[in-house]
Tab-separated table of N, CA, C and O in Angstrom:
chain	number	residue	atom	x	y	z
Y	280	MET	N	147.517	220.835	99.245
Y	280	MET	CA	146.795	220.877	100.537
Y	280	MET	C	148.085	220.592	101.722
Y	280	MET	O	148.941	219.830	101.479
Y	281	ILE	N	147.747	221.287	102.715
Y	281	ILE	CA	148.576	221.035	103.783
Y	281	ILE	C	147.865	220.119	104.929
Y	281	ILE	O	146.710	220.358	105.288
Y	282	GLU	N	148.647	219.173	105.429
Y	282	GLU	CA	147.966	218.397	106.446
Y	282	GLU	C	148.902	218.234	107.648
Y	282	GLU	O	150.167	218.530	107.499
Y	283	LEU	N	148.360	218.014	108.831
Y	283	LEU	CA	149.130	217.706	110.052
Y	283	LEU	C	148.397	216.466	110.688
Y	283	LEU	O	147.218	216.446	111.023
Y	284	ASN	N	149.049	215.541	110.888
Y	284	ASN	CA	148.736	214.176	111.399
Y	284	ASN	C	147.558	213.639	110.465
Y	284	ASN	O	146.531	213.091	110.911
Y	285	ASN	N	147.670	213.772	109.281
Y	285	ASN	CA	146.648	213.253	108.193
Y	285	ASN	C	145.322	214.069	108.428
Y	285	ASN	O	144.348	213.554	107.793
Y	286	HIS	N	145.339	215.132	108.848
Y	286	HIS	CA	144.172	215.912	108.887
Y	286	HIS	C	144.532	217.222	108.101
Y	286	HIS	O	145.470	217.948	108.465
Y	287	PRO	N	143.631	217.603	107.004
Y	287	PRO	CA	143.955	218.936	106.388
Y	287	PRO	C	143.782	220.056	107.281
Y	287	PRO	O	142.938	220.120	108.116
Y	288	ILE	N	144.650	220.996	106.955
Y	288	ILE	CA	144.643	222.367	107.710
Y	288	ILE	C	144.039	223.238	106.609
Y	288	ILE	O	144.580	223.458	105.542
Y	289	THR	N	142.937	223.991	106.977
Y	289	THR	CA	142.279	224.743	105.963
Y	289	THR	C	142.280	226.278	106.588
Y	289	THR	O	142.543	226.575	107.739
Y	290	ILE	N	141.569	227.070	105.793
Y	290	ILE	CA	141.579	228.560	106.204
Y	290	ILE	C	140.752	228.776	107.298
Y	290	ILE	O	140.853	229.655	108.159
Y	291	THR	N	139.745	227.871	107.581
Y	291	THR	CA	138.913	228.051	108.670
Y	291	THR	C	139.587	227.808	110.080
Y	291	THR	O	139.123	228.174	111.127
Y	292	ASP	N	140.644	227.074	110.014
Y	292	ASP	CA	141.576	226.806	111.113
Y	292	ASP	C	142.113	228.087	111.824
Y	292	ASP	O	142.291	228.242	112.921
Y	293	ARG	N	142.345	229.093	110.956
Y	293	ARG	CA	142.960	230.344	111.314
Y	293	ARG	C	141.903	231.332	111.782
Y	293	ARG	O	142.285	232.276	112.514
Y	294	ASP	N	140.699	231.103	111.466
Y	294	ASP	CA	139.627	232.030	111.852
Y	294	ASP	C	139.798	233.448	111.286
Y	294	ASP	O	139.200	234.455	111.832
Y	295	ASP	N	140.521	233.658	110.181
Y	295	ASP	CA	140.783	234.970	109.648
Y	295	ASP	C	139.441	235.586	109.063
Y	295	ASP	O	139.130	236.818	109.256
Y	296	LEU	N	138.656	234.755	108.443
Y	296	LEU	CA	137.401	235.230	107.799
Y	296	LEU	C	136.383	235.731	108.700
Y	296	LEU	O	135.578	236.694	108.312
Y	297	SER	N	136.268	235.436	110.032
Y	297	SER	CA	135.333	235.984	110.836
Y	297	SER	C	135.633	237.403	111.229
Y	297	SER	O	134.792	238.124	111.669
Y	298	LYS	N	136.969	237.865	110.972
Y	298	LYS	CA	137.391	239.339	111.246
Y	298	LYS	C	137.284	240.098	110.024
Y	298	LYS	O	137.600	241.341	110.099
Y	299	VAL	N	136.963	239.531	108.859
Y	299	VAL	CA	137.021	240.327	107.603
Y	299	VAL	C	135.832	241.372	107.535
Y	299	VAL	O	134.691	241.031	107.624
Y	300	GLN	N	136.159	242.503	107.062
Y	300	GLN	CA	135.295	243.536	106.762
Y	300	GLN	C	134.816	243.491	105.349
Y	300	GLN	O	133.688	243.512	105.070
Y	301	PHE	N	135.771	243.680	104.485
Y	301	PHE	CA	135.568	243.511	103.083
Y	301	PHE	C	136.466	242.534	102.358
Y	301	PHE	O	137.646	242.281	102.989
Y	302	LEU	N	136.114	241.787	101.292
Y	302	LEU	CA	136.793	240.684	100.785
Y	302	LEU	C	136.879	240.743	99.350
Y	302	LEU	O	135.842	241.114	98.536
Y	303	TRP	N	138.041	240.692	98.689
Y	303	TRP	CA	138.304	240.561	97.396
Y	303	TRP	C	138.853	239.157	97.102
Y	303	TRP	O	139.873	238.808	97.568
Y	304	LYS	N	138.232	238.401	96.150
Y	304	LYS	CA	138.720	237.188	95.776
Y	304	LYS	C	139.402	237.295	94.478
Y	304	LYS	O	138.952	237.819	93.523
Y	305	ILE	N	140.621	236.625	94.390
Y	305	ILE	CA	141.436	236.628	93.097
Y	305	ILE	C	141.287	235.167	92.578
Y	305	ILE	O	141.681	234.236	93.191
Y	306	GLY	N	140.779	235.205	91.264
Y	306	GLY	CA	140.615	233.893	90.718
Y	306	GLY	C	139.526	233.114	91.416
Y	306	GLY	O	138.511	233.655	91.769
Y	307	GLU	N	139.622	231.832	91.799
Y	307	GLU	CA	138.682	230.933	92.293
Y	307	GLU	C	139.145	230.318	93.419
Y	307	GLU	O	139.290	229.057	93.593
Y	308	PRO	N	139.552	231.065	94.501
Y	308	PRO	CA	140.142	230.351	95.850
Y	308	PRO	C	139.120	229.571	96.465
Y	308	PRO	O	137.826	229.921	96.431
Y	309	ASP	N	139.415	228.652	97.128
Y	309	ASP	CA	138.574	227.725	97.819
Y	309	ASP	C	138.398	228.152	99.209
Y	309	ASP	O	139.086	227.735	100.203
Y	310	ILE	N	137.592	229.218	99.487
Y	310	ILE	CA	137.417	229.800	100.660
Y	310	ILE	C	135.956	229.798	101.165
Y	310	ILE	O	134.929	230.047	100.217
Y	311	PRO	N	135.639	229.346	102.277
Y	311	PRO	CA	134.054	229.339	102.787
Y	311	PRO	C	133.617	230.563	103.157
Y	311	PRO	O	133.519	230.995	104.291
Y	312	VAL	N	133.169	231.372	102.156
Y	312	VAL	CA	132.544	232.706	102.407
Y	312	VAL	C	131.332	232.648	103.378
Y	312	VAL	O	130.947	233.444	104.095
Y	313	THR	N	130.757	231.410	103.426
Y	313	THR	CA	129.481	231.140	104.231
Y	313	THR	C	130.039	231.386	105.751
Y	313	THR	O	129.171	231.710	106.486
Y	314	SER	N	131.261	231.238	106.004
Y	314	SER	CA	131.719	231.365	107.459
Y	314	SER	C	131.714	232.903	107.741
Y	314	SER	O	132.212	233.142	109.002
Y	315	CYS	N	131.648	233.805	106.832
Y	315	CYS	CA	131.641	235.116	107.168
Y	315	CYS	C	130.265	235.866	106.582
Y	315	CYS	O	130.329	236.688	105.759
Y	316	SER	N	129.294	235.467	107.126
Y	316	SER	CA	128.011	235.788	106.716
Y	316	SER	C	127.682	237.408	106.979
Y	316	SER	O	126.891	237.957	106.323
Y	317	HIS	N	128.615	237.996	107.682
Y	317	HIS	CA	128.565	239.419	107.925
Y	317	HIS	C	128.982	240.212	106.742
Y	317	HIS	O	128.798	241.471	106.752
Y	318	LEU	N	129.722	239.655	105.777
Y	318	LEU	CA	130.223	240.384	104.653
Y	318	LEU	C	129.337	240.774	103.644
Y	318	LEU	O	128.289	240.115	103.330
Y	319	PRO	N	129.387	242.007	103.020
Y	319	PRO	CA	128.705	242.281	101.761
Y	319	PRO	C	129.282	241.399	100.769
Y	319	PRO	O	130.372	240.634	100.880
Y	320	ASN	N	128.706	241.444	99.563
Y	320	ASN	CA	129.062	240.678	98.459
Y	320	ASN	C	130.664	240.877	98.239
Y	320	ASN	O	131.077	241.842	98.102
Y	321	PRO	N	131.304	239.631	98.140
Y	321	PRO	CA	132.785	239.921	97.871
Y	321	PRO	C	132.897	240.290	96.420
Y	321	PRO	O	132.220	240.077	95.588
Y	322	ARG	N	134.145	241.106	96.309
Y	322	ARG	CA	134.468	241.501	94.927
Y	322	ARG	C	135.402	240.547	94.283
Y	322	ARG	O	135.996	239.732	95.060
Y	323	PHE	N	135.452	240.506	92.945
Y	323	PHE	CA	136.336	239.562	92.266
Y	323	PHE	C	137.312	240.342	91.471
Y	323	PHE	O	137.018	241.331	90.851
Y	324	LEU	N	138.505	239.695	91.402
Y	324	LEU	CA	139.598	240.209	90.681
Y	324	LEU	C	140.097	239.160	89.736
Y	324	LEU	O	139.982	237.940	90.087
Y	325	PRO	N	140.584	239.541	88.411
Y	325	PRO	CA	141.002	238.590	87.678
Y	325	PRO	C	142.217	237.743	88.097
Y	325	PRO	O	143.026	238.181	88.847
Y	326	ASP	N	142.392	236.538	87.703
Y	326	ASP	CA	143.471	235.597	88.238
Y	326	ASP	C	144.693	235.723	87.267
Y	326	ASP	O	145.717	234.984	87.509
Y	327	ARG	N	144.630	236.599	86.296
Y	327	ARG	CA	145.818	236.714	85.279
Y	327	ARG	C	145.682	238.021	84.564
Y	327	ARG	O	144.644	238.638	84.543
Y	328	LEU	N	146.845	238.437	84.120
Y	328	LEU	CA	146.781	239.636	83.245
Y	328	LEU	C	147.005	239.232	81.884
Y	328	LEU	O	147.582	238.284	81.593
Y	329	ASP	N	146.579	240.074	80.902
Y	329	ASP	CA	146.635	239.740	79.560
Y	329	ASP	C	147.994	239.424	79.017
Y	329	ASP	O	148.215	238.483	78.189
Y	330	HIS	N	149.060	240.123	79.425
Y	330	HIS	CA	150.325	239.882	78.861
Y	330	HIS	C	151.194	238.677	79.453
Y	330	HIS	O	152.245	238.502	79.145
Y	331	TRP	N	150.459	237.997	80.480
Y	331	TRP	CA	151.129	236.851	81.121
Y	331	TRP	C	151.058	235.679	80.247
Y	331	TRP	O	150.219	235.593	79.327
Y	332	SER	N	151.955	234.700	80.518
Y	332	SER	CA	151.969	233.514	79.794
Y	332	SER	C	150.591	232.787	80.114
Y	332	SER	O	150.082	233.021	81.230
Y	333	GLU	N	150.099	231.976	79.156
Y	333	GLU	CA	148.695	231.416	79.419
Y	333	GLU	C	148.662	230.595	80.676
Y	333	GLU	O	147.463	230.461	81.271
Y	334	ASN	N	149.767	229.878	81.086
Y	334	ASN	CA	149.597	229.152	82.319
Y	334	ASN	C	149.807	229.634	83.668
Y	334	ASN	O	149.876	229.049	84.651
Y	335	TRP	N	150.157	230.967	83.573
Y	335	TRP	CA	150.319	231.766	84.837
Y	335	TRP	C	148.982	232.175	85.460
Y	335	TRP	O	148.112	232.710	84.715
Y	336	ARG	N	148.818	231.831	86.646
Y	336	ARG	CA	147.538	232.244	87.422
Y	336	ARG	C	147.868	232.685	88.782
Y	336	ARG	O	148.830	232.134	89.357
Y	337	VAL	N	146.972	233.499	89.392
Y	337	VAL	CA	147.150	233.889	90.832
Y	337	VAL	C	145.777	233.581	91.400
Y	337	VAL	O	144.782	233.599	90.840
Y	338	GLN	N	145.854	233.070	92.667
Y	338	GLN	CA	144.566	232.606	93.279
Y	338	GLN	C	144.783	233.035	94.787
Y	338	GLN	O	145.834	232.842	95.387
Y	339	GLY	N	143.772	233.516	95.428
Y	339	GLY	CA	143.765	233.792	96.896
Y	339	GLY	C	142.752	234.888	97.137
Y	339	GLY	O	141.716	235.004	96.517
Y	340	TRP	N	142.949	235.583	98.277
Y	340	TRP	CA	142.064	236.645	98.548
Y	340	TRP	C	142.702	237.741	99.528
Y	340	TRP	O	143.887	237.472	99.930
Y	341	ILE	N	142.249	238.863	99.446
Y	341	ILE	CA	142.514	239.966	100.262
Y	341	ILE	C	141.443	240.511	101.121
Y	341	ILE	O	140.282	240.595	100.481
Y	342	GLY	N	141.659	240.692	102.336
Y	342	GLY	CA	140.578	241.132	103.147
Y	342	GLY	C	141.133	242.293	104.085
Y	342	GLY	O	142.236	242.565	104.366
Y	343	THR	N	140.005	243.080	104.515
Y	343	THR	CA	140.377	244.106	105.409
Y	343	THR	C	139.644	243.856	106.635
Y	343	THR	O	138.564	243.180	106.631
Y	344	THR	N	139.911	244.499	107.766
Y	344	THR	CA	139.169	244.334	109.072
Y	344	THR	C	138.756	245.741	109.462
Y	344	THR	O	139.062	246.782	109.028
Y	345	PHE	N	137.720	245.676	110.481
Y	345	PHE	CA	137.116	246.791	110.887
Y	345	PHE	C	138.212	247.620	111.755
Y	345	PHE	O	138.236	248.929	111.585
Y	346	LYS	N	138.952	247.091	112.544
Y	346	LYS	CA	139.818	247.587	113.472
Y	346	LYS	C	141.186	246.933	113.394
Y	346	LYS	O	141.302	245.739	113.300
Y	347	PRO	N	142.458	247.713	113.531
Y	347	PRO	CA	143.696	247.009	113.555
Y	347	PRO	C	143.926	245.989	114.637
Y	347	PRO	O	144.541	245.057	114.314
Y	348	GLN	N	143.277	246.087	115.747
Y	348	GLN	CA	143.404	245.152	116.785
Y	348	GLN	C	142.720	243.806	116.499
Y	348	GLN	O	143.114	242.792	117.061
Y	349	HIS	N	142.033	243.679	115.369
Y	349	HIS	CA	141.362	242.512	114.897
Y	349	HIS	C	142.329	241.672	114.389
Y	349	HIS	O	142.208	240.514	113.937
Y	350	LEU	N	143.649	242.301	113.953
Y	350	LEU	CA	144.714	241.553	113.284
Y	350	LEU	C	145.634	240.862	114.450
Y	350	LEU	O	146.609	240.381	114.008
Y	351	GLU	N	145.332	240.961	115.728
Y	351	GLU	CA	146.198	240.398	116.800
Y	351	GLU	C	145.504	239.003	117.129
Y	351	GLU	O	144.268	239.059	117.205
Y	352	SER	N	146.364	238.078	117.418
Y	352	SER	CA	145.901	236.800	117.757
Y	352	SER	C	146.820	236.208	118.954
Y	352	SER	O	148.054	236.322	118.911
Y	353	SER	N	146.141	235.774	119.966
Y	353	SER	CA	146.932	235.293	121.173
Y	353	SER	C	147.681	234.137	120.755
Y	353	SER	O	148.721	233.787	121.321
Y	354	ASP	N	147.258	233.212	119.780
Y	354	ASP	CA	147.983	232.033	119.265
Y	354	ASP	C	149.137	232.385	118.420
Y	354	ASP	O	150.084	231.779	118.576
Y	355	ILE	N	148.916	233.263	117.466
Y	355	ILE	CA	149.983	233.332	116.432
Y	355	ILE	C	150.592	234.761	116.324
Y	355	ILE	O	151.448	235.056	115.510
Y	356	GLY	N	150.022	235.796	117.267
Y	356	GLY	CA	150.723	237.053	117.081
Y	356	GLY	C	149.931	237.972	116.089
Y	356	GLY	O	148.752	237.730	115.736
Y	357	ASN	N	150.737	238.796	115.616
Y	357	ASN	CA	150.173	239.854	114.628
Y	357	ASN	C	149.808	239.163	113.262
Y	357	ASN	O	150.700	238.765	112.605
Y	358	LEU	N	148.621	239.387	112.785
Y	358	LEU	CA	148.246	238.927	111.430
Y	358	LEU	C	148.401	239.971	110.383
Y	358	LEU	O	148.001	239.746	109.264
Y	359	ASN	N	148.761	241.255	110.690
Y	359	ASN	CA	148.980	242.290	109.806
Y	359	ASN	C	150.041	242.024	108.931
Y	359	ASN	O	151.254	242.725	109.133
Y	360	SER	N	149.980	241.166	107.887
Y	360	SER	CA	151.021	240.915	107.091
Y	360	SER	C	150.412	240.331	105.821
Y	360	SER	O	149.227	240.022	105.617
Y	361	ILE	N	151.303	240.335	104.672
Y	361	ILE	CA	151.085	239.744	103.337
Y	361	ILE	C	151.822	238.516	103.334
Y	361	ILE	O	152.865	238.713	103.404
Y	362	VAL	N	151.161	237.384	102.949
Y	362	VAL	CA	152.073	236.128	102.755
Y	362	VAL	C	151.754	235.632	101.422
Y	362	VAL	O	150.668	235.586	100.860
Y	363	ILE	N	152.792	235.409	100.651
Y	363	ILE	CA	152.724	235.039	99.262
Y	363	ILE	C	153.249	233.586	99.187
Y	363	ILE	O	154.374	233.138	99.701
Y	364	PHE	N	152.426	232.540	98.765
Y	364	PHE	CA	152.870	231.239	98.568
Y	364	PHE	C	152.946	230.995	97.071
Y	364	PHE	O	152.185	231.301	96.246
Y	365	LEU	N	154.089	230.112	96.808
Y	365	LEU	CA	154.179	229.533	95.522
Y	365	LEU	C	153.998	228.105	95.599
Y	365	LEU	O	154.930	227.333	96.380
Y	366	GLY	N	152.863	227.440	95.048
Y	366	GLY	CA	152.701	226.072	95.315
Y	366	GLY	C	152.207	226.003	96.842
Y	366	GLY	O	151.379	226.615	97.203
Y	367	VAL	N	153.030	225.248	97.570
Y	367	VAL	CA	152.726	225.089	98.953
Y	367	VAL	C	153.861	225.725	100.029
Y	367	VAL	O	153.724	225.694	101.132
Y	368	ALA	N	154.905	226.329	99.214
Y	368	ALA	CA	155.914	226.949	100.013
Y	368	ALA	C	155.806	228.376	100.130
Y	368	ALA	O	155.361	229.067	99.188
Y	369	CYS	N	156.040	228.932	101.408
Y	369	CYS	CA	156.012	230.329	101.589
Y	369	CYS	C	157.174	231.119	100.847
Y	369	CYS	O	158.298	230.753	101.008
Y	370	PHE	N	156.827	231.927	99.880
Y	370	PHE	CA	157.766	232.664	99.103
Y	370	PHE	C	158.167	233.892	99.786
Y	370	PHE	O	159.443	234.141	99.751
Y	371	ARG	N	157.325	234.681	100.288
Y	371	ARG	CA	157.628	235.801	101.026
Y	371	ARG	C	156.564	236.301	101.980
Y	371	ARG	O	155.367	235.969	101.794
Y	372	LYS	N	156.985	236.869	103.199
Y	372	LYS	CA	156.024	237.272	104.135
Y	372	LYS	C	156.404	238.773	104.467
Y	372	LYS	O	157.608	239.035	104.695
Y	373	ILE	N	155.515	239.663	104.355
Y	373	ILE	CA	155.766	241.198	104.562
Y	373	ILE	C	154.855	241.557	105.691
Y	373	ILE	O	153.691	241.463	105.523
Y	374	SER	N	155.495	241.867	106.796
Y	374	SER	CA	154.771	242.445	108.013
Y	374	SER	C	154.709	243.870	108.149
Y	374	SER	O	155.733	244.542	107.741
Y	375	TYR	N	153.641	244.421	108.669
Y	375	TYR	CA	153.593	245.812	108.937
Y	375	TYR	C	153.345	246.110	110.378
Y	375	TYR	O	152.991	245.453	111.145
């Protein structure tokens, strides 16, 4: 969990989900799908592949937006990127 001044920072703080058109959940991410009631049923993807070590898992979500401009934020800039975290550290960010 990430905290700032002893207050947890969650996915709802970024407001990404309100802009999502379609959602794919990988594993069992803790995301408040109720905050995006406009979504059709989210799709689910497996959290591991058969040939992986038993303790390897992936968790998160992938979403699309209706329009590319929905990926712009006055607070943090362009959200059109893929961010990969290992534990709580950012492993790689790929921007488009």
